[in-house]
Short mmCIF file of C-alpha atoms in Angstrom, two decimals:
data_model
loop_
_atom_site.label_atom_id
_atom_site.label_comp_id
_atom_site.label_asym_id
_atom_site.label_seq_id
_atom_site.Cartn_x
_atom_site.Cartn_y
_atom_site.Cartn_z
CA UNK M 11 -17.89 54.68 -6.21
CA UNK M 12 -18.82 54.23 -9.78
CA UNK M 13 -15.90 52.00 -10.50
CA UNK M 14 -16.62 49.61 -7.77
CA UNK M 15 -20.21 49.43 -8.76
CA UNK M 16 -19.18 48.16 -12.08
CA UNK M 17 -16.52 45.74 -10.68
CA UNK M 18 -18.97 44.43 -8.79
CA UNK M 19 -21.56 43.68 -11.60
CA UNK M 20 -18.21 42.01 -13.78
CA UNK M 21 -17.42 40.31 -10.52
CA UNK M 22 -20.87 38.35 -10.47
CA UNK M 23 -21.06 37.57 -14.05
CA UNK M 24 -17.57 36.07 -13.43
CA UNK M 25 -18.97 34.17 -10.42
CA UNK M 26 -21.84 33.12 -12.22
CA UNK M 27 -20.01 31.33 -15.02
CA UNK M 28 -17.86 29.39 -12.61
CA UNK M 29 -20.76 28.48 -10.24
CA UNK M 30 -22.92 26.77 -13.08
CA UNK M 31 -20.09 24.36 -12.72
CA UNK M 32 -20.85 23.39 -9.20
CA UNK M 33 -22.98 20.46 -8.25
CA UNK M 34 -26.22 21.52 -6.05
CA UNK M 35 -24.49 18.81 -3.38
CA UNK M 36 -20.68 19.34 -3.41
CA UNK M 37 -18.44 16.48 -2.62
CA UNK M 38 -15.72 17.34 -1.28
CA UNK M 39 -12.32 15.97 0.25
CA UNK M 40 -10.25 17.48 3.37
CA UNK M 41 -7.87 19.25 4.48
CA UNK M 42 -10.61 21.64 4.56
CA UNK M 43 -11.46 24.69 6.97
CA UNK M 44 -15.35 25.03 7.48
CA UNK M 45 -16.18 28.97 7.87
CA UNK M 46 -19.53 29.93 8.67
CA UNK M 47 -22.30 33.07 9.39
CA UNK M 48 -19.94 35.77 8.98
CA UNK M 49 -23.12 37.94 8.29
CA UNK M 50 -21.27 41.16 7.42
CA UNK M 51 -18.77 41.63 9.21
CA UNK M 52 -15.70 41.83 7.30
CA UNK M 53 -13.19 42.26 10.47
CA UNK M 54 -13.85 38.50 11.56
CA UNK M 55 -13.43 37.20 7.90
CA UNK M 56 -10.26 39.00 7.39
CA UNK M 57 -9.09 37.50 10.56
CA UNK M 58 -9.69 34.03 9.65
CA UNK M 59 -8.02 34.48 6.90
CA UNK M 60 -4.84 36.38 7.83
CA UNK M 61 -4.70 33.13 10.13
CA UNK M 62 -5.26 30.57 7.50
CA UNK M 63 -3.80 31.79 4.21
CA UNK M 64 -2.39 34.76 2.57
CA UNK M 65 -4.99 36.04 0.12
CA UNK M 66 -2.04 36.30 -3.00
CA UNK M 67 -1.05 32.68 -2.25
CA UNK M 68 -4.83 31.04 -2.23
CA UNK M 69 -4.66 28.99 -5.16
CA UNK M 70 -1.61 27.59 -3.71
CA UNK M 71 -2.54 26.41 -0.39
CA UNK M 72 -2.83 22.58 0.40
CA UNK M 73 -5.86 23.56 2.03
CA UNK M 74 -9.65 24.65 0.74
CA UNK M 75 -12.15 26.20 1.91
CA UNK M 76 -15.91 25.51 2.45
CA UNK M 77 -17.72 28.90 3.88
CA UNK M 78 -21.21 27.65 5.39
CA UNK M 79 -23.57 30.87 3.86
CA UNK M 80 -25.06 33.39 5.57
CA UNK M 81 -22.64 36.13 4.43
CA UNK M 82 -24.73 38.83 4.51
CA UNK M 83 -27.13 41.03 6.36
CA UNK M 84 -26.84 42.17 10.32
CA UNK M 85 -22.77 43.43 10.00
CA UNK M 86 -21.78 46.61 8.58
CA UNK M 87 -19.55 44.87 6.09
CA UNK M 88 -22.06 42.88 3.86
CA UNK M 89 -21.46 44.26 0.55
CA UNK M 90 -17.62 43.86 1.22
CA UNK M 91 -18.21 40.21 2.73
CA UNK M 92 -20.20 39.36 -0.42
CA UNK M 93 -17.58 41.13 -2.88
CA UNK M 94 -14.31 39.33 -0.67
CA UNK M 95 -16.00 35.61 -1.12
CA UNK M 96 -16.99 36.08 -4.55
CA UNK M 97 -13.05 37.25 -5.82
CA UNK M 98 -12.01 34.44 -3.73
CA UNK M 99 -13.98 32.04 -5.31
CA UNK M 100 -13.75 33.22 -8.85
CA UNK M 101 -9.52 33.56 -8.04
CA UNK M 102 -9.51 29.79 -7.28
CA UNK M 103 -12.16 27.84 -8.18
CA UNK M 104 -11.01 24.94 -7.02
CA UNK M 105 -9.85 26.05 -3.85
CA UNK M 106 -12.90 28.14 -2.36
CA UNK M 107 -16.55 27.04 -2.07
CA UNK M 108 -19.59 28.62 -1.03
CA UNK M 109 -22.70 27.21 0.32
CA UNK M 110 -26.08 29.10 0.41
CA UNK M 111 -27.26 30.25 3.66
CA UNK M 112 -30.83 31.33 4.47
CA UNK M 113 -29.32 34.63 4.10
CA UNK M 114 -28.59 34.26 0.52
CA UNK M 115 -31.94 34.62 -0.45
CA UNK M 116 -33.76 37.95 -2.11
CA UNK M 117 -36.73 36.98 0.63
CA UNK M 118 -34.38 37.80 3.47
CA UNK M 119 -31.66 39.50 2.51
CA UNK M 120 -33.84 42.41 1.31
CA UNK M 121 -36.53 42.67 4.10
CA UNK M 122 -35.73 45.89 5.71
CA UNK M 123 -38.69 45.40 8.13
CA UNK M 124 -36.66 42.93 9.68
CA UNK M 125 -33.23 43.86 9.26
CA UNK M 126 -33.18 47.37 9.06
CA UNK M 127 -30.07 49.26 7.98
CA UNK M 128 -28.55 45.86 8.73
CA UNK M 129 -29.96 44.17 5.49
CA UNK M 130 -28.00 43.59 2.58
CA UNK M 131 -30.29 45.49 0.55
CA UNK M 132 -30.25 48.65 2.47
CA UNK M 133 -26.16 48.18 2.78
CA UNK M 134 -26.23 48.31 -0.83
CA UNK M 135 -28.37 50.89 -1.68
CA UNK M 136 -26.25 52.99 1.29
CA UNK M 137 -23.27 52.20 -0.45
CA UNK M 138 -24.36 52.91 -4.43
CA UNK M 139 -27.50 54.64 -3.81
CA UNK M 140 -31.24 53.86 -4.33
CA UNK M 141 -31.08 52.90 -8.18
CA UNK M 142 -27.76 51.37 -8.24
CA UNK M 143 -27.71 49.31 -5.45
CA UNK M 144 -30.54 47.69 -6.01
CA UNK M 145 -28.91 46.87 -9.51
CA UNK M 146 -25.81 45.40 -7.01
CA UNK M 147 -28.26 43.93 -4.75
CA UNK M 148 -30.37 42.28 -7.77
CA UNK M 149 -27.07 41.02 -9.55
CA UNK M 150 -25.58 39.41 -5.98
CA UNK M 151 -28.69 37.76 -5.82
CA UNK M 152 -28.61 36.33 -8.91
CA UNK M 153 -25.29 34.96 -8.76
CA UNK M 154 -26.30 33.75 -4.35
CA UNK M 155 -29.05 31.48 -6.59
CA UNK M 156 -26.51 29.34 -8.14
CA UNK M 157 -24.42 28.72 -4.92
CA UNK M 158 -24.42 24.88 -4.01
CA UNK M 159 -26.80 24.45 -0.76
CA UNK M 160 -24.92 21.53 0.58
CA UNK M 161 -21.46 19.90 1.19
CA UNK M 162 -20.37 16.38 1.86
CA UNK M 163 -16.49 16.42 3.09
CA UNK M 164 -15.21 12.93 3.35
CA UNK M 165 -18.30 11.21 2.33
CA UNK M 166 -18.91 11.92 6.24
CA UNK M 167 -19.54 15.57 7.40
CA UNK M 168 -22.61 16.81 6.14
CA UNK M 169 -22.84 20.64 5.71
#
């Protein structure tokens, strides 16, 4: 719908401002839950997190959250995936983090040799249509760019 498609574009600019803020390494302390290659599929994230926290309560939790990349392309659910993480982080900064996966990446994510209906791009332009979804598709790429592409939890666990 037209009113997602523009939540979506506010939701990245959002996302964009906070991610400038994060190092290209995090470093980061536990309790932490490591989530990783959800590629898509929205069911499996929601699960996780029905078992780990209650969306509404996120900024409250003891815990945070490190999510590994690769949230896009291959599940039915990318756009959705992409959207979900993004709110999360920009809801609690501080709480959520999100590395970039090879996935991440315009190269990848929009080669619909290789992917098929299965690649973010072609989700996108499914969901919005050929014009405006590659306006989604360009603007979640642009914010995927800043994501941090490594995490250090504990000075220890490298991810």
């Amino acid at each position: 719908s037209r009113t997602f498609f523009q939540l979506l574009l506010n939701l990245c600019t959002h996302a964009n401002q906070i991610l400038k803020e994060d190092a290209l390494c995090l470093q980061l302390q536990s309790p932490i839950y490591v989530l990783g290659d959800i590629h898509g599929n929205f069911a499996d994230l929601h699960f996780y997190l029905d078992q780990l926290c209650n969306f509404n309560a996120l900024k409250y939790t003891a815990s945070k959250f490190l999510f590994l990349g690769d949230y896009v392309d291959r599940g039915p659910g990318s756009v959705q995936v992409a959207a979900y993480l993004l709110a999360m982080k920009v809801l609690s900064p501080n709480t959520v983090f999100l590395l970039r996966g090879n996935h991440e990446m315009w190269t990848v994510n929009g080669d619909q040799l290789q992917y098929g209906e299965g690649s973010f791009k072609s989700c996108c332009q499914r969901m919005f249509g050929e014009a405006e979804g590659n306006r989604v598709w360009e603007s979640m790429n642009e914010t995927f760019s800043l994501l941090p592409l490594c995490g250090i939890i504990d000075k220890k666990i490298f991810c």
